[in-house]
Coordinates of C-alpha atoms in Angstrom, one line a residue:
Chain A
M254 CA 43.5 -181.6 -162.2
N255 CA 40.7 -182.2 -164.6
W256 CA 38.5 -179.5 -163.2
L257 CA 41.0 -176.8 -164.2
I258 CA 40.6 -177.4 -167.9
H259 CA 37.5 -175.2 -168.0
Y260 CA 39.0 -172.5 -165.8
N261 CA 37.1 -169.8 -167.7
Y262 CA 33.9 -171.1 -166.1
W263 CA 35.4 -170.9 -162.6
I264 CA 36.4 -167.3 -163.2
V265 CA 32.8 -166.6 -164.4
I266 CA 31.3 -168.2 -161.4
V267 CA 33.6 -166.4 -158.9
L268 CA 33.0 -163.0 -160.5
M269 CA 29.2 -163.7 -160.6
M270 CA 29.1 -164.5 -156.9
I271 CA 31.2 -161.5 -156.0
G272 CA 28.9 -159.3 -158.0
L273 CA 25.7 -160.7 -156.5
Y274 CA 27.1 -160.5 -153.0
L275 CA 27.9 -156.8 -153.4
V276 CA 24.4 -156.1 -154.7
I277 CA 22.8 -157.9 -151.8
A278 CA 25.1 -157.1 -148.9
R279 CA 26.1 -153.5 -149.4
A280 CA 23.9 -150.6 -148.3
N281 CA 25.7 -148.0 -150.3
L282 CA 23.9 -147.6 -153.6
V283 CA 27.0 -146.9 -155.7
R284 CA 28.5 -150.1 -154.4
K285 CA 25.4 -151.9 -155.4
V286 CA 25.8 -150.6 -158.9
I287 CA 29.4 -151.7 -159.0
G288 CA 28.3 -155.2 -157.9
L289 CA 25.7 -155.2 -160.7
N290 CA 28.5 -154.3 -163.1
I291 CA 30.7 -157.1 -162.0
F292 CA 27.8 -159.5 -162.2
Q293 CA 27.1 -158.4 -165.8
T294 CA 30.7 -158.5 -166.8
S295 CA 31.0 -162.1 -165.6
V296 CA 28.2 -163.0 -168.1
F297 CA 30.0 -161.2 -170.8
I298 CA 33.1 -163.3 -170.1
L299 CA 30.9 -166.4 -170.2
F300 CA 29.7 -165.5 -173.7
I301 CA 33.1 -164.5 -175.1
S302 CA 34.8 -167.6 -173.8
I303 CA 32.3 -169.9 -175.4
G304 CA 33.2 -168.5 -178.8
A305 CA 36.9 -169.5 -178.5
S306 CA 38.2 -172.8 -179.7
R307 CA 41.7 -174.3 -179.2
G308 CA 44.1 -173.4 -182.0
A309 CA 41.6 -171.3 -183.9
S310 CA 42.4 -168.0 -185.5
A311 CA 40.4 -164.8 -185.6
P312 CA 37.5 -165.0 -188.0
I313 CA 39.1 -163.4 -191.0
L314 CA 39.2 -165.4 -194.2
A315 CA 42.8 -166.1 -195.1
E316 CA 44.7 -168.9 -196.8
G317 CA 46.2 -171.8 -194.8
I318 CA 43.8 -171.4 -191.8
Q319 CA 41.6 -174.3 -191.0
S320 CA 39.6 -173.3 -188.0
Y321 CA 38.1 -170.0 -186.9
A322 CA 36.8 -168.8 -183.6
N323 CA 33.0 -168.2 -183.5
P324 CA 32.5 -164.4 -183.8
L325 CA 28.8 -164.4 -183.0
P326 CA 29.0 -164.4 -179.2
H327 CA 31.3 -161.4 -179.4
V328 CA 28.8 -159.5 -181.5
L329 CA 26.0 -160.4 -179.1
I330 CA 28.1 -159.1 -176.2
L331 CA 28.8 -155.9 -177.9
T332 CA 25.1 -155.3 -177.7
A333 CA 24.9 -156.5 -174.1
I334 CA 27.8 -154.1 -173.2
V335 CA 25.8 -151.2 -174.6
V336 CA 22.8 -152.3 -172.5
G337 CA 25.1 -152.6 -169.5
V338 CA 26.4 -149.1 -170.0
A339 CA 22.9 -147.7 -170.4
T340 CA 21.8 -149.4 -167.2
T341 CA 24.8 -148.1 -165.2
A342 CA 24.2 -144.6 -166.5
L343 CA 20.6 -144.7 -165.5
A344 CA 21.4 -146.2 -162.1
L345 CA 24.0 -143.5 -161.4
A346 CA 21.6 -140.7 -162.6
L347 CA 19.0 -142.1 -160.2
I348 CA 21.6 -142.1 -157.4
V349 CA 22.4 -138.4 -158.1
R350 CA 18.7 -137.6 -157.8
I351 CA 18.3 -139.7 -154.7
H352 CA 21.3 -137.9 -153.1
E353 CA 19.6 -134.5 -154.0
E354 CA 16.4 -135.5 -152.3
Y355 CA 17.6 -137.5 -149.3
G356 CA 21.1 -136.1 -148.8
S357 CA 22.4 -139.7 -148.5
I358 CA 23.1 -142.7 -150.7
D359 CA 22.9 -145.2 -147.9
D360 CA 20.1 -147.6 -148.1
S361 CA 19.2 -147.7 -144.4
S362 CA 19.3 -144.0 -143.9
I363 CA 17.0 -143.5 -146.9
H364 CA 14.6 -146.0 -145.4
D365 CA 14.7 -144.2 -142.0
Q366 CA 13.8 -140.9 -143.6
D367 CA 10.8 -142.3 -145.4
D368 CA 9.4 -144.0 -142.4
E369 CA 8.7 -140.7 -140.6
P370 CA 6.0 -138.9 -142.6
Chain B
M17 CA 2.9 -154.5 -200.4
T18 CA 3.3 -152.9 -197.0
A19 CA 1.0 -155.4 -195.5
E20 CA 3.7 -158.1 -195.4
H21 CA 5.9 -155.8 -193.4
L22 CA 3.4 -155.2 -190.7
P23 CA 5.3 -157.3 -188.1
I24 CA 8.3 -155.1 -188.2
L25 CA 6.5 -151.8 -188.8
Q26 CA 4.5 -152.0 -185.6
V27 CA 7.8 -152.3 -183.7
A28 CA 9.9 -149.9 -185.8
V29 CA 7.4 -147.0 -186.0
P30 CA 7.2 -146.3 -182.2
L31 CA 11.0 -146.8 -182.1
A32 CA 11.5 -144.2 -184.8
L33 CA 8.9 -141.9 -183.2
A34 CA 10.8 -141.9 -179.8
P35 CA 13.7 -139.6 -180.9
V36 CA 11.3 -137.5 -183.0
C37 CA 9.3 -136.9 -179.7
L38 CA 12.5 -135.5 -178.3
L39 CA 12.8 -132.8 -181.0
I40 CA 9.3 -131.5 -180.6
G41 CA 8.9 -128.8 -177.9
N42 CA 5.2 -128.2 -178.3
R43 CA 3.3 -130.2 -175.6
H44 CA 0.2 -130.7 -177.8
L45 CA 2.1 -131.8 -180.9
V46 CA 4.3 -134.3 -179.0
W47 CA 1.2 -135.8 -177.4
L48 CA -0.5 -136.0 -180.7
L49 CA 2.5 -137.7 -182.3
A50 CA 2.8 -140.3 -179.5
T51 CA -0.9 -141.0 -179.5
A52 CA -0.8 -141.5 -183.3
G53 CA 2.1 -143.9 -182.7
G54 CA 0.1 -145.8 -180.2
L55 CA -2.9 -145.9 -182.5
F56 CA -0.7 -147.2 -185.3
T57 CA 0.5 -150.1 -183.3
F58 CA -3.0 -151.0 -182.3
V59 CA -4.2 -150.9 -186.0
C60 CA -1.2 -153.0 -187.0
A61 CA -1.9 -155.5 -184.2
A62 CA -5.6 -155.7 -185.3
F63 CA -4.5 -156.4 -188.9
L64 CA -2.0 -159.0 -187.7
M65 CA -4.6 -160.6 -185.6
V66 CA -7.0 -161.0 -188.6
S67 CA -4.2 -162.3 -190.8
V68 CA -3.0 -164.8 -188.3
F69 CA -6.5 -165.9 -187.5
N70 CA -7.3 -166.5 -191.2
Q71 CA -3.9 -167.7 -192.6
G72 CA -2.1 -169.2 -189.6
P73 CA 1.2 -168.1 -188.0
L74 CA 3.4 -165.5 -189.7
T75 CA 7.2 -165.5 -190.0
Y76 CA 9.0 -162.4 -191.1
Y77 CA 12.6 -162.3 -191.9
L78 CA 14.4 -159.1 -191.1
G79 CA 16.2 -157.8 -194.2
G80 CA 15.3 -161.0 -196.1
W81 CA 18.0 -162.9 -194.2
E82 CA 16.5 -166.3 -193.6
A83 CA 16.6 -167.9 -190.1
P84 CA 18.7 -169.2 -188.4
W85 CA 21.2 -166.6 -189.9
G86 CA 19.0 -163.6 -189.8
I87 CA 16.6 -162.4 -187.1
A88 CA 13.0 -163.7 -187.6
L89 CA 9.8 -162.2 -186.2
A90 CA 7.3 -165.0 -185.5
I91 CA 3.7 -164.1 -184.8
D92 CA 1.1 -166.7 -183.9
L93 CA -2.3 -166.4 -182.3
L94 CA -1.0 -165.9 -178.8
S95 CA 1.5 -163.2 -179.8
A96 CA -1.1 -161.4 -181.9
F97 CA -3.5 -161.5 -178.9
I98 CA -0.9 -159.9 -176.6
L99 CA 0.1 -157.4 -179.3
L100 CA -3.5 -156.4 -179.5
L101 CA -3.6 -155.8 -175.7
V102 CA -0.4 -153.7 -175.7
G103 CA -1.6 -151.6 -178.6
L104 CA -5.0 -151.1 -177.2
V105 CA -3.8 -150.1 -173.7
A106 CA -1.0 -147.9 -175.1
T107 CA -3.6 -146.0 -177.3
L108 CA -6.2 -145.6 -174.5
T109 CA -3.7 -144.5 -171.8
L110 CA -2.1 -142.0 -174.1
I111 CA -5.5 -140.5 -175.1
W112 CA -6.4 -140.4 -171.5
G113 CA -3.1 -139.2 -170.2
K114 CA -2.7 -135.7 -171.7
A115 CA -4.0 -133.8 -168.7
S116 CA -2.6 -136.2 -166.2
I117 CA 0.9 -136.2 -167.7
E118 CA 1.0 -132.5 -168.0
N119 CA -0.1 -132.3 -164.3
E120 CA 2.5 -134.7 -163.0
I121 CA 5.5 -134.2 -165.3
P122 CA 7.3 -130.8 -165.3
G123 CA 6.9 -129.0 -168.7
E124 CA 10.5 -129.3 -169.8
Q125 CA 10.5 -133.0 -169.3
L126 CA 7.4 -133.7 -171.4
S127 CA 9.2 -134.6 -174.6
L128 CA 11.5 -136.9 -172.7
F129 CA 8.5 -138.6 -171.1
Y130 CA 6.8 -139.3 -174.4
C131 CA 10.1 -140.5 -175.8
M132 CA 10.4 -143.0 -172.9
F133 CA 6.8 -144.0 -173.3
M134 CA 7.3 -144.8 -177.0
L135 CA 10.4 -146.9 -176.1
A136 CA 8.4 -148.8 -173.5
V137 CA 5.8 -149.6 -176.2
T138 CA 8.5 -150.6 -178.6
G139 CA 10.1 -152.9 -176.1
A140 CA 6.8 -154.6 -175.1
L141 CA 5.8 -155.1 -178.7
G142 CA 9.3 -156.3 -179.7
I143 CA 9.4 -159.0 -177.0
V144 CA 6.1 -160.4 -178.2
A145 CA 6.8 -160.2 -181.9
T146 CA 10.3 -161.6 -182.0
G147 CA 11.3 -165.2 -182.8
D148 CA 14.9 -164.8 -181.7
A149 CA 16.1 -165.5 -178.2
F150 CA 18.8 -162.8 -178.1
N151 CA 16.4 -160.2 -179.6
V152 CA 14.1 -160.9 -176.6
F153 CA 16.8 -159.8 -174.2
V154 CA 17.4 -156.6 -176.2
F155 CA 13.8 -155.6 -176.3
L156 CA 13.3 -156.6 -172.7
E157 CA 16.0 -154.2 -171.7
I158 CA 14.6 -151.4 -174.0
S159 CA 11.2 -151.7 -172.2
S160 CA 12.7 -152.1 -168.8
L161 CA 15.2 -149.2 -169.0
S162 CA 12.4 -146.9 -170.2
S163 CA 10.1 -148.1 -167.5
Y164 CA 12.7 -147.4 -164.8
A165 CA 13.1 -143.8 -166.1
M166 CA 9.4 -143.3 -166.3
I167 CA 8.8 -144.6 -162.8
A168 CA 11.5 -142.2 -161.5
M169 CA 9.5 -139.3 -162.9
G170 CA 6.8 -139.7 -160.2
R171 CA 6.2 -136.7 -158.0
D172 CA 6.9 -138.4 -154.7
R173 CA 10.6 -138.7 -153.9
R174 CA 10.0 -142.4 -153.1
A175 CA 9.5 -142.8 -156.8
L176 CA 13.3 -142.6 -157.1
T177 CA 14.1 -145.3 -154.6
S178 CA 11.4 -147.6 -156.0
S179 CA 12.8 -147.1 -159.5
F180 CA 16.3 -147.9 -158.2
Q181 CA 15.0 -151.0 -156.5
Y182 CA 13.2 -152.1 -159.7
L183 CA 16.4 -151.4 -161.7
V184 CA 18.5 -153.6 -159.5
M185 CA 16.1 -156.5 -159.5
G186 CA 15.1 -156.1 -163.1
T187 CA 18.8 -156.0 -164.2
I188 CA 19.5 -159.2 -162.3
G189 CA 16.4 -160.8 -163.9
A190 CA 17.5 -159.7 -167.4
T191 CA 21.1 -160.9 -166.8
F192 CA 19.8 -164.3 -165.7
I193 CA 17.8 -164.5 -169.0
L194 CA 21.0 -163.5 -170.8
I195 CA 22.9 -166.4 -169.0
A196 CA 20.2 -168.8 -170.1
I197 CA 20.4 -167.7 -173.7
G198 CA 24.2 -168.0 -173.6
L199 CA 23.9 -171.6 -172.2
L200 CA 21.3 -172.5 -174.8
Y201 CA 23.5 -171.1 -177.6
M202 CA 26.4 -173.1 -176.2
M203 CA 24.5 -176.4 -176.6
T204 CA 22.7 -175.8 -179.8
G205 CA 24.6 -173.1 -181.8
T206 CA 21.4 -171.2 -182.6
L207 CA 19.3 -168.4 -181.3
N208 CA 16.2 -168.7 -183.4
M209 CA 13.4 -170.1 -181.2
A210 CA 12.0 -172.5 -183.8
D211 CA 15.5 -173.8 -184.5
L212 CA 16.2 -174.0 -180.7
A213 CA 13.1 -176.1 -180.3
A214 CA 14.3 -178.5 -183.1
R215 CA 17.8 -178.9 -181.7
L216 CA 17.1 -179.0 -177.9
P217 CA 15.7 -182.6 -177.7
A218 CA 19.1 -184.0 -178.7
V219 CA 20.8 -182.4 -175.7
R220 CA 17.8 -182.1 -173.3
E221 CA 19.3 -184.2 -170.5
T222 CA 22.6 -182.2 -170.2
T223 CA 23.3 -180.2 -167.1
T224 CA 23.9 -177.1 -169.2
V225 CA 20.3 -177.1 -170.7
L226 CA 18.9 -177.7 -167.2
A227 CA 20.9 -174.7 -165.9
A228 CA 19.6 -172.6 -168.7
F229 CA 16.1 -173.7 -167.9
A230 CA 16.6 -172.7 -164.3
F231 CA 18.2 -169.4 -165.0
L232 CA 15.5 -168.5 -167.5
T233 CA 12.6 -169.5 -165.2
V234 CA 14.0 -167.4 -162.3
G235 CA 14.9 -164.5 -164.5
V236 CA 11.5 -164.2 -166.2
S237 CA 9.7 -164.8 -162.8
L238 CA 11.5 -161.7 -161.5
K239 CA 10.0 -159.7 -164.4
I240 CA 6.6 -161.3 -163.9
A241 CA 6.8 -160.4 -160.1
L242 CA 5.8 -164.0 -159.2
L243 CA 5.9 -164.3 -155.4
P244 CA 8.6 -164.3 -153.7
L245 CA 10.2 -162.2 -156.4
H246 CA 7.6 -159.5 -156.3
Q247 CA 9.1 -156.9 -153.9
W248 CA 9.8 -154.3 -156.6
L249 CA 6.2 -154.2 -157.9
P250 CA 4.1 -152.5 -155.1
N251 CA 6.5 -149.5 -154.8
A252 CA 7.0 -149.1 -158.5
Y253 CA 3.2 -149.0 -159.2
T254 CA 2.5 -146.8 -156.2
Y255 CA 4.9 -144.0 -156.9
A256 CA 5.0 -144.0 -160.7
P257 CA 3.1 -141.3 -162.5
S258 CA -0.6 -142.4 -163.0
V259 CA -0.3 -143.0 -166.7
V260 CA 2.8 -145.1 -166.2
S261 CA 1.1 -147.2 -163.4
A262 CA -1.9 -147.8 -165.8
F263 CA 0.3 -148.8 -168.8
L264 CA 2.7 -151.0 -166.8
S265 CA 0.1 -152.7 -164.8
A266 CA -1.9 -153.6 -167.9
T267 CA 1.0 -154.7 -170.1
S268 CA 4.5 -155.3 -168.6
T269 CA 3.8 -158.3 -166.4
K270 CA 1.6 -159.8 -169.1
V271 CA 4.4 -159.4 -171.7
S272 CA 6.8 -161.2 -169.3
L273 CA 4.3 -163.9 -168.7
Y274 CA 4.0 -164.3 -172.5
L275 CA 7.7 -164.8 -172.6
L276 CA 7.5 -167.6 -170.0
I277 CA 4.7 -169.3 -171.9
R278 CA 6.7 -168.9 -175.2
F279 CA 9.9 -170.5 -173.7
F280 CA 8.0 -173.2 -171.8
Y281 CA 5.8 -174.4 -174.7
T282 CA 7.6 -173.4 -177.9
V283 CA 11.3 -173.7 -177.0
F284 CA 11.7 -176.2 -174.2
G285 CA 8.4 -178.1 -174.8
A286 CA 5.8 -178.9 -172.2
D287 CA 7.1 -182.4 -171.8
F288 CA 10.5 -181.2 -170.7
V289 CA 9.2 -178.5 -168.4
F290 CA 6.3 -180.4 -166.7
R291 CA 6.7 -184.1 -167.2
D292 CA 10.5 -184.4 -166.9
H293 CA 11.2 -181.7 -164.4
G294 CA 7.9 -181.2 -162.6
L295 CA 7.9 -177.4 -162.6
Q296 CA 4.2 -177.4 -161.7
Y297 CA 5.1 -178.7 -158.2
I298 CA 6.9 -175.4 -157.5
L299 CA 4.7 -173.1 -159.6
M300 CA 1.4 -174.3 -158.0
P301 CA 2.2 -173.6 -154.3
L302 CA 3.9 -170.3 -155.2
S303 CA 0.8 -169.3 -157.2
L304 CA -1.5 -170.2 -154.4
I305 CA 0.6 -168.4 -151.8
A306 CA 0.8 -165.4 -154.1
I307 CA -3.0 -165.3 -154.4
F308 CA -3.7 -165.7 -150.7
A309 CA -0.9 -163.6 -149.3
A310 CA -1.2 -160.7 -151.8
S311 CA -5.0 -160.6 -151.5
G312 CA -4.6 -160.6 -147.7
I313 CA -2.0 -157.8 -147.7
A314 CA -4.2 -155.7 -150.1
I315 CA -6.9 -155.6 -147.5
F316 CA -4.7 -153.6 -145.2
Q317 CA -3.4 -151.0 -147.6
K318 CA -4.0 -147.3 -147.0
D319 CA -3.2 -146.2 -150.5
I320 CA -5.4 -147.3 -153.4
K321 CA -2.6 -147.6 -155.9
R322 CA -0.7 -149.8 -153.5
M323 CA -3.8 -151.9 -152.9
L324 CA -4.2 -152.4 -156.6
A325 CA -0.5 -153.3 -156.9
Y326 CA -0.9 -156.1 -154.4
S327 CA -4.1 -157.2 -156.2
S328 CA -2.0 -157.4 -159.4
I329 CA 0.4 -159.8 -157.6
A330 CA -2.6 -161.9 -156.6
Q331 CA -3.9 -161.8 -160.2
I332 CA -0.5 -162.9 -161.5
G333 CA -0.9 -165.8 -159.1
Y334 CA -4.1 -166.8 -161.0
M335 CA -2.3 -166.6 -164.3
T336 CA 0.6 -168.8 -163.2
L337 CA -1.9 -171.1 -161.6
G338 CA -3.4 -171.8 -165.0
I339 CA 0.0 -172.7 -166.3
A340 CA 0.7 -175.0 -163.3
L341 CA -2.5 -177.0 -164.0
V342 CA -0.6 -178.4 -167.1
S343 CA -3.6 -178.7 -169.3
Q344 CA -4.9 -177.1 -172.5
S345 CA -7.8 -175.6 -170.6
G346 CA -5.5 -174.3 -167.9
L347 CA -3.3 -172.6 -170.4
A348 CA -6.4 -171.1 -172.1
A349 CA -7.6 -169.8 -168.8
T350 CA -4.2 -168.2 -168.2
I351 CA -4.4 -166.4 -171.6
I352 CA -8.0 -165.2 -170.9
T353 CA -6.9 -163.9 -167.5
M354 CA -3.9 -162.1 -169.0
F355 CA -6.1 -160.2 -171.5
N356 CA -9.0 -159.6 -169.2
H357 CA -7.0 -158.6 -166.2
G358 CA -5.0 -156.2 -168.4
L359 CA -8.2 -154.4 -169.3
I360 CA -9.6 -154.5 -165.7
K361 CA -6.4 -153.2 -164.0
G362 CA -5.9 -150.7 -166.8
A363 CA -9.4 -149.3 -166.3
L364 CA -9.0 -149.1 -162.5
F365 CA -5.6 -147.3 -162.7
L366 CA -7.1 -144.8 -165.2
A367 CA -9.9 -144.1 -162.8
I368 CA -7.6 -143.8 -159.8
G369 CA -5.4 -141.5 -162.0
G370 CA -8.4 -139.3 -162.6
I371 CA -8.9 -139.0 -158.8
F372 CA -5.2 -138.3 -158.3
L373 CA -5.5 -135.5 -160.9
R374 CA -8.3 -133.8 -159.0
T375 CA -7.2 -134.4 -155.4
G376 CA -3.5 -134.9 -155.6
T377 CA -3.6 -138.0 -153.4
S378 CA -4.4 -141.7 -153.6
Q379 CA -4.6 -142.2 -149.8
L380 CA -7.9 -143.8 -149.0
A381 CA -8.4 -141.9 -145.8
K382 CA -8.3 -138.5 -147.6
L383 CA -10.8 -139.6 -150.3
G384 CA -13.8 -140.5 -148.2
G385 CA -17.1 -139.6 -149.9
I386 CA -15.5 -138.8 -153.3
G387 CA -18.3 -140.9 -154.9
R388 CA -20.6 -138.0 -154.6
T389 CA -18.4 -135.4 -156.3
M390 CA -16.9 -137.7 -159.0
P391 CA -19.7 -140.1 -159.8
W392 CA -18.5 -141.2 -163.2
T393 CA -15.0 -142.0 -162.2
M394 CA -16.2 -143.8 -159.1
G395 CA -18.6 -145.8 -161.3
A396 CA -15.6 -147.0 -163.2
V397 CA -13.8 -148.0 -160.0
V398 CA -16.8 -150.0 -158.9
I399 CA -17.2 -151.9 -162.1
G400 CA -13.4 -152.5 -162.3
G401 CA -13.6 -153.8 -158.7
C402 CA -16.4 -156.1 -159.7
G403 CA -14.2 -157.3 -162.5
L404 CA -11.4 -158.1 -160.0
I405 CA -13.8 -160.0 -157.8
G406 CA -15.2 -161.9 -160.7
V407 CA -18.8 -160.8 -160.5
P408 CA -20.9 -162.3 -163.4
L409 CA -21.2 -160.1 -166.5
T410 CA -17.7 -158.8 -166.1
A411 CA -14.6 -160.0 -167.8
G412 CA -13.2 -161.1 -164.5
F413 CA -16.0 -163.7 -164.1
V414 CA -15.1 -165.3 -167.5
A415 CA -11.5 -165.6 -166.5
K416 CA -12.2 -167.1 -163.1
W417 CA -14.9 -169.4 -164.5
Y418 CA -12.5 -171.0 -167.0
L419 CA -9.8 -171.2 -164.4
I420 CA -12.1 -173.1 -162.0
V421 CA -13.3 -175.3 -164.8
A422 CA -9.7 -176.1 -165.7
A423 CA -8.9 -176.9 -162.1
L424 CA -12.0 -179.2 -161.8
E425 CA -11.0 -181.0 -165.1
G426 CA -7.7 -181.8 -163.5
A427 CA -9.5 -183.0 -160.4
A428 CA -7.7 -180.3 -158.4
W429 CA -10.5 -179.7 -155.9
V430 CA -8.3 -177.8 -153.4
V431 CA -7.2 -175.4 -156.1
A432 CA -10.8 -174.8 -157.3
S433 CA -12.0 -174.1 -153.8
A434 CA -8.9 -171.9 -153.2
I435 CA -9.9 -169.7 -156.2
V436 CA -13.4 -169.3 -154.8
L437 CA -12.1 -168.6 -151.3
T438 CA -9.7 -165.9 -152.5
S439 CA -12.4 -164.2 -154.5
L440 CA -14.0 -163.6 -151.0
L441 CA -10.7 -161.8 -150.0
T442 CA -11.0 -159.7 -153.1
V443 CA -14.6 -158.8 -152.1
V444 CA -13.3 -157.6 -148.8
Y445 CA -10.7 -155.2 -150.2
V446 CA -13.0 -153.9 -153.0
W447 CA -15.9 -153.4 -150.7
R448 CA -13.7 -151.6 -148.1
T449 CA -12.7 -149.2 -150.8
V450 CA -16.2 -148.7 -152.2
E451 CA -17.5 -148.1 -148.6
I452 CA -14.9 -145.4 -147.9
L453 CA -15.3 -143.7 -151.2
Y454 CA -19.1 -143.7 -151.2
F455 CA -20.4 -143.6 -147.7
K456 CA -18.1 -141.5 -145.7
T457 CA -18.9 -137.8 -145.3
P458 CA -16.8 -135.9 -147.8
G459 CA -13.8 -134.0 -146.3
D460 CA -12.7 -130.6 -147.3
S461 CA -10.3 -131.8 -150.0
V462 CA -13.0 -133.8 -151.7
R463 CA -16.0 -131.5 -151.4
D464 CA -15.2 -128.8 -154.0
I465 CA -13.7 -130.8 -156.9
D466 CA -15.1 -131.4 -160.3
E467 CA -15.5 -134.6 -162.4
V468 CA -12.5 -135.2 -164.7
P469 CA -12.7 -133.9 -168.2
M470 CA -14.4 -135.9 -171.0
S471 CA -11.0 -136.6 -172.6
M472 CA -10.3 -138.8 -169.6
L473 CA -13.7 -140.2 -168.9
I474 CA -14.2 -141.5 -172.4
P475 CA -11.0 -143.7 -172.5
T476 CA -11.7 -144.9 -169.0
W477 CA -15.2 -145.9 -169.8
L478 CA -14.2 -147.4 -173.1
M479 CA -12.0 -149.8 -171.1
V480 CA -14.9 -150.4 -168.6
A481 CA -17.2 -151.0 -171.5
M482 CA -14.8 -153.6 -172.8
V483 CA -14.6 -155.2 -169.4
I484 CA -18.4 -155.6 -169.5
W485 CA -18.6 -156.6 -173.2
L486 CA -16.0 -159.3 -172.7
G487 CA -17.9 -160.6 -169.7
I488 CA -21.1 -161.0 -171.9
D489 CA -19.7 -161.9 -175.3
T490 CA -16.9 -164.3 -174.8
T491 CA -16.4 -165.4 -178.4
L492 CA -13.4 -163.2 -178.9
T493 CA -11.3 -163.9 -175.8
V494 CA -12.3 -167.5 -175.1
G495 CA -12.3 -168.5 -178.7
L496 CA -8.9 -167.1 -179.4
A497 CA -7.4 -168.2 -176.1
E498 CA -8.6 -171.8 -176.7
Q499 CA -7.2 -171.9 -180.2
A500 CA -3.9 -170.3 -179.1
A501 CA -3.6 -172.9 -176.2
A502 CA -4.4 -175.7 -178.7
M503 CA -1.6 -174.5 -181.0
L504 CA 0.9 -174.3 -178.2
F505 CA 0.1 -177.8 -177.1
D506 CA 0.4 -179.0 -180.7
V507 CA 3.9 -177.8 -181.3
T508 CA 5.1 -179.7 -178.2
P509 CA 7.2 -182.6 -179.5

């Protein structure tokens, strides 16, 4: 059962593939955005899990503690989460505008409307 | 005193101006402020260029925290060169853009638009200036998010769908880059590029570093719009407001390409990328296909902006071709092409933007005979088109000349002849445009229009003049590009 030791990576890979699949396979734009979110979240988990180390404590200086978890990846991911939120907000705003103009948020129906001039 | 802070000032000033733009309701004032910001970045870039040229690469530690703990900004010849391009294009498009922006963007959104524009400039400059891998991701997202918003402001409703398409592909690309940075951090424990370069050789054969390399290459290629990852580009350039098409086509793909060169040569090292893993065997065919296919598709476009967008994809092919030649002269040719093509495409999009302002369309069929009513704008289109083809005495000739020389040096006869052959394809689509625009009888929509105002003609012709000047006097571009390429090859372990 050696491959289970790094189970965090398996979780990341599975989430990543689910996210990418949603982005590619779904015609509904909101679902695409959800897929994008799952995809990004998998990367956040990847970053956060590499900061951990077995038996380590939170990075707060205290007596009697020998090893600390690495806080830097968490800080980086705070930034990346903010970026992710901004991206989602922008994407949803675009979808609202697309719905106003086309009356649909389905990829294929939008394409059909633009083909007839 | 302030001179030593130039690297951060040229990123921080447009960033600070962005929210200020939001607070100003007056359309003249907000334009003036944004243009002043653009001009400031250009002046900074010029000073940085002189300083780097005379005293060698600069490193600036943010807040005085030394690397690898703090974030460092690292500026060498290549970055100074690209900073100069971004500053120059930002200034000229903003000066040019006042009438065009006010025509295409609704009045109440003007402040928002200038805010986004400043953020896009900040992001582009930041990517080029920074020496920290995670910082690259942050600036990349600043520039991308503002670009998505600006593209969506186009008048056609298809601007919305193209912006969404760009957003999805751009976010996947940026997340790939984030994965690569995470994997690199995992193996080396550092994010500083110079530090990464020093620590990577010890772990270079691990799968993790290889995976990081793969993710990074694909992620950045999405941003460059290297074929087959180019689908977002034609729609985005076609439906974006004119000023955005001009700014993005001249800078955004070049900045991403800079990122690729920076990671290939400074972080991973040319030996790792090309000798050990043979990336040129993938890059070369893709570049050649990009040049042929995109030039071919450009011939059949009905919309000038879309035609120029496909021509951009072809030109990106020339740039990656230079990298794929794996030689110092090839890299120099890439750098020359980046700068010269930025100016040529910028000039062309400005001219087309002028036509769009007067006629409200960029459809070729509706613009027949416009050469008679807008002679100055059309003159710019013709010279820009000559630049794309690579006619002698234009900047495009210099770029293609050095590319062909580099190909011949590497005894790549097929590549050299392919470059000449595709120039013929370029002749076809440029000539087709010129023929329609000059020799057709003017239709109703074209007959009664005026030339664009001086405020638009002067920036357009300044860019055209630079295209000609750089085609005659090559000391600036070629000299700098060769030195920059030599430096990049030197740092390779």
